[in-house]
CSV table of C-alpha atoms in Angstrom, one decimal:
chain,number,residue,atom,x,y,z
A,1,MET,CA,0.0,0.0,0.0
A,2,GLN,CA,1.3,3.4,-0.9
A,3,HIS,CA,-0.5,5.2,2.0
A,4,PRO,CA,-1.0,4.1,5.6
A,5,PRO,CA,-4.5,2.7,6.2
A,6,ALA,CA,-7.2,5.1,7.4
A,7,LEU,CA,-8.0,4.2,11.0
A,8,MET,CA,-11.6,4.7,12.2
A,9,GLN,CA,-13.1,4.5,15.7
A,10,PHE,CA,-16.8,3.7,15.8
A,11,ALA,CA,-18.7,4.9,18.9
A,12,LYS,CA,-22.2,5.4,20.2
A,13,TRP,CA,-23.2,8.9,21.1
A,14,PRO,CA,-23.1,8.9,25.0
A,15,GLN,CA,-26.7,9.0,26.2
A,16,LYS,CA,-27.9,7.5,29.4
A,17,GLY,CA,-30.0,4.4,28.8
A,18,GLN,CA,-28.7,4.0,25.3
A,19,VAL,CA,-25.2,2.6,25.9
A,20,LYS,CA,-23.8,-0.5,27.5
A,21,THR,CA,-27.3,-1.8,28.3
A,22,ARG,CA,-26.0,-5.1,29.5
A,23,LEU,CA,-23.8,-3.3,32.1
A,24,ALA,CA,-26.7,-1.1,33.0
A,25,ALA,CA,-28.8,-4.2,34.2
A,26,GLU,CA,-26.3,-4.6,37.1
A,27,LEU,CA,-24.6,-1.2,37.4
A,28,GLY,CA,-27.5,1.2,36.6
A,29,GLU,CA,-27.8,3.5,33.7
A,30,ARG,CA,-25.5,6.3,35.1
A,31,LYS,CA,-22.6,3.9,35.8
A,32,ALA,CA,-23.1,2.2,32.5
A,33,LEU,CA,-22.8,5.6,30.8
A,34,GLU,CA,-19.6,6.4,32.8
A,35,ALA,CA,-18.2,3.0,31.7
A,36,HIS,CA,-19.0,3.7,28.1
A,37,LEU,CA,-17.1,7.0,28.3
A,38,VAL,CA,-14.1,5.5,30.0
A,39,LEU,CA,-13.9,2.7,27.4
A,40,THR,CA,-14.3,5.1,24.5
A,41,ASP,CA,-11.6,7.3,25.8
A,42,THR,CA,-9.2,4.4,26.5
A,43,VAL,CA,-9.7,3.1,22.9
A,44,LEU,CA,-9.2,6.6,21.5
A,45,LYS,CA,-5.9,7.0,23.3
A,46,ASN,CA,-4.7,3.6,22.1
A,47,LEU,CA,-5.6,4.4,18.5
A,48,MET,CA,-4.0,7.8,18.6
A,49,ASP,CA,-0.8,6.2,19.9
A,50,SER,CA,-0.7,3.8,16.9
A,51,GLY,CA,0.4,6.6,14.6
A,52,TYR,CA,-2.1,6.0,11.9
A,53,PRO,CA,-4.4,8.8,10.6
A,54,LEU,CA,-7.5,8.5,12.7
A,55,THR,CA,-11.2,9.6,12.2
A,56,PHE,CA,-13.8,9.3,14.9
A,57,TRP,CA,-17.3,8.1,13.7
A,58,TRP,CA,-20.4,8.7,15.9
A,59,ASP,CA,-23.5,6.6,15.3
A,60,ARG,CA,-25.8,9.6,15.0
A,61,GLU,CA,-25.8,13.2,14.0
A,62,LEU,CA,-24.6,15.3,16.9
A,63,THR,CA,-27.1,17.8,18.3
A,64,GLU,CA,-26.9,18.8,22.0
A,65,THR,CA,-23.6,17.8,23.7
A,66,PRO,CA,-24.2,16.2,27.1
A,67,ILE,CA,-21.7,17.3,29.7
A,68,GLU,CA,-20.5,13.7,30.1
A,69,ALA,CA,-19.1,13.8,26.5
A,70,GLU,CA,-17.0,17.0,27.0
A,71,GLY,CA,-13.8,15.2,27.9
A,72,ILE,CA,-13.8,13.0,24.8
A,73,LEU,CA,-14.7,15.9,22.6
A,74,LEU,CA,-11.9,18.0,24.1
A,75,ARG,CA,-9.4,15.1,23.4
A,76,LEU,CA,-10.7,14.9,19.8
A,77,ARG,CA,-10.3,18.7,19.3
A,78,LYS,CA,-6.8,18.8,20.8
A,79,GLY,CA,-5.7,15.9,18.7
A,80,GLY,CA,-7.1,17.4,15.5
A,81,ILE,CA,-9.2,14.3,14.9
A,82,PRO,CA,-12.0,14.7,12.4
A,83,GLN,CA,-15.5,13.6,13.6
A,84,ARG,CA,-17.9,11.9,11.2
A,85,VAL,CA,-21.3,10.3,11.4
A,86,GLN,CA,-21.8,6.6,10.4
A,87,GLN,CA,-24.2,6.1,7.4
A,88,GLY,CA,-26.3,3.0,6.9
A,89,ALA,CA,-29.3,1.0,8.0
A,90,ASP,CA,-27.4,-1.4,10.3
A,91,LEU,CA,-23.9,-1.9,11.6
A,92,GLY,CA,-22.8,-4.0,8.6
A,93,GLU,CA,-23.8,-1.3,6.1
A,94,ARG,CA,-22.3,1.5,8.2
A,95,MET,CA,-18.9,-0.4,8.4
A,96,ALA,CA,-19.0,-1.2,4.7
A,97,ASN,CA,-19.7,2.4,3.8
A,98,ALA,CA,-16.8,3.7,6.0
A,99,LEU,CA,-14.4,1.1,4.6
A,100,ASP,CA,-15.4,1.9,1.0
A,101,GLU,CA,-14.6,5.6,1.7
A,102,ALA,CA,-11.3,4.8,3.4
A,103,ILE,CA,-10.3,2.5,0.5
A,104,ALA,CA,-11.1,5.2,-2.0
A,105,HIS,CA,-9.0,7.8,-0.3
A,106,ALA,CA,-6.2,5.9,1.5
A,107,GLY,CA,-6.1,2.5,-0.2
A,108,ALA,CA,-7.3,0.7,3.0
A,109,GLY,CA,-9.2,1.2,6.1
A,110,MET,CA,-9.5,-0.3,9.6
A,111,ILE,CA,-12.4,0.0,12.1
A,112,VAL,CA,-12.2,-0.5,15.8
A,113,GLY,CA,-15.2,-0.4,18.2
A,114,SER,CA,-15.2,1.7,21.4
A,115,ASP,CA,-15.6,-1.2,23.7
A,116,CYS,CA,-12.3,-2.9,22.8
A,117,PRO,CA,-9.7,-1.6,25.2
A,118,ALA,CA,-7.4,-4.6,24.5
A,119,VAL,CA,-6.7,-3.3,21.0
A,120,THR,CA,-3.2,-1.9,21.5
A,121,PRO,CA,-1.2,0.3,19.1
A,122,ASP,CA,0.9,-2.8,18.3
A,123,TYR,CA,-2.2,-4.8,17.5
A,124,VAL,CA,-3.3,-2.0,15.1
A,125,ARG,CA,0.1,-2.0,13.4
A,126,ARG,CA,0.0,-5.8,12.9
A,127,ALA,CA,-3.5,-5.5,11.4
A,128,ALA,CA,-2.1,-3.0,8.9
A,129,GLN,CA,0.8,-5.3,8.1
A,130,THR,CA,-1.6,-8.1,7.5
A,131,LEU,CA,-3.4,-6.0,4.9
A,132,GLU,CA,-0.2,-6.0,2.8
A,133,THR,CA,-1.1,-9.6,1.8
A,134,ALA,CA,-4.8,-10.0,2.6
A,135,ASP,CA,-8.0,-8.3,1.3
A,136,VAL,CA,-9.5,-8.2,4.8
A,137,VAL,CA,-8.1,-8.5,8.3
A,138,ILE,CA,-10.2,-9.3,11.3
A,139,GLY,CA,-9.4,-9.1,15.0
A,140,PRO,CA,-11.7,-11.7,16.6
A,141,SER,CA,-13.1,-11.2,20.1
A,142,ASN,CA,-13.6,-14.1,22.5
A,143,ASP,CA,-17.4,-13.7,22.5
A,144,GLY,CA,-17.9,-14.6,18.9
A,145,GLY,CA,-17.7,-11.1,17.4
A,146,PHE,CA,-14.7,-9.0,16.5
A,147,VAL,CA,-12.8,-6.0,17.8
A,148,LEU,CA,-11.3,-4.9,14.5
A,149,ILE,CA,-12.0,-5.2,10.8
A,150,GLY,CA,-9.9,-3.8,8.0
A,151,ALA,CA,-9.9,-4.0,4.3
A,152,LYS,CA,-8.0,-2.9,1.2
A,153,ARG,CA,-10.6,-4.3,-1.2
A,154,SER,CA,-14.4,-4.3,-0.9
A,155,VAL,CA,-17.3,-5.7,-2.9
A,156,PRO,CA,-21.0,-4.8,-2.7
A,157,GLY,CA,-22.9,-6.5,0.1
A,158,MET,CA,-19.8,-8.0,1.7
A,159,LEU,CA,-21.0,-7.3,5.3
A,160,GLU,CA,-24.7,-8.1,4.7
A,161,GLY,CA,-26.3,-10.8,6.7
A,162,PRO,CA,-24.4,-11.4,10.0
A,163,ALA,CA,-26.4,-11.2,13.2
A,164,TRP,CA,-24.5,-8.3,14.8
A,165,GLY,CA,-24.0,-8.6,18.5
A,166,SER,CA,-24.5,-12.4,18.5
A,167,GLU,CA,-22.0,-15.2,19.1
A,168,GLN,CA,-22.2,-16.0,15.4
A,169,ALA,CA,-21.2,-12.6,14.1
A,170,LEU,CA,-17.5,-13.5,13.4
A,171,ALA,CA,-18.3,-16.8,11.8
A,172,GLN,CA,-21.0,-15.3,9.7
A,173,THR,CA,-18.8,-12.4,8.6
A,174,GLN,CA,-16.0,-14.7,7.6
A,175,ALA,CA,-18.4,-16.9,5.6
A,176,ALA,CA,-19.9,-13.8,3.8
A,177,LEU,CA,-16.5,-12.5,2.9
A,178,HIS,CA,-15.3,-15.8,1.6
A,179,GLU,CA,-18.4,-16.1,-0.4
A,180,LYS,CA,-17.6,-12.8,-2.1
A,181,GLY,CA,-14.1,-14.1,-3.0
A,182,LEU,CA,-12.2,-12.0,-0.5
A,183,GLN,CA,-9.0,-13.3,1.1
A,184,VAL,CA,-9.4,-13.0,4.9
A,185,GLU,CA,-6.8,-13.2,7.6
A,186,CYS,CA,-7.4,-13.2,11.4
A,187,LEU,CA,-5.2,-11.9,14.2
A,188,GLU,CA,-5.2,-13.5,17.7
A,189,PRO,CA,-8.5,-13.1,19.6
A,190,LEU,CA,-8.9,-10.3,22.2
A,191,TRP,CA,-11.6,-9.5,24.6
A,192,ASP,CA,-14.1,-6.6,24.7
A,193,VAL,CA,-16.4,-5.2,27.3
A,194,ASP,CA,-20.1,-6.2,27.1
A,195,GLU,CA,-20.9,-7.9,30.4
A,196,PRO,CA,-20.3,-6.9,34.0
A,197,GLU,CA,-17.5,-9.5,34.4
A,198,ASP,CA,-15.8,-7.8,31.4
A,199,TRP,CA,-16.0,-4.4,33.0
A,200,ALA,CA,-14.6,-5.9,36.3
A,201,ARG,CA,-11.7,-7.4,34.3
A,202,PHE,CA,-11.0,-4.0,32.6
A,203,GLN,CA,-11.0,-2.3,36.0
A,204,ARG,CA,-8.5,-4.8,37.4
A,205,LEU,CA,-6.1,-4.2,34.5
A,206,ARG,CA,-6.2,-0.4,34.5
């Protein structure tokens, strides 16, 4: 690749009751929102440290800014990181659209979710290196999903069909990509934060 891959962080707009709902069942909505913000900021710092050009993608158009989001917005402004809004009817379409744009402008793109604090700068660099020889790179998560997806080639509908958020998401994504004729390579599995035990693990490791 002539240019470094475009790195993208996907995040939900921080709104109480709308984020980390599985954590909220045990922690309450306020604590779940705080957890979402801590995780988002941790991932943001890791991705900034990777050295790749980074864009931050919210899941909705930004209107009012809740006070809870001010810290992240300040870090984005200080880092000169552009903010965008994801486009598409579901997660697969939103990721495919973002990857298409990155491929068109930078030759390749990589997406990391905001609940994946185990994605280190080195992990991002190894994903980029994998794209030197593969069409698509995936960083699996230990719950059946994935923490990172990158591509230097895309085809229409390549991320249609998987049941996002389910234990089958990774396997279904791999099957869909192979069916489209894309060469897929996987990195070692990592963990993300969805359940209360994941949050407890993150806190122990901080």
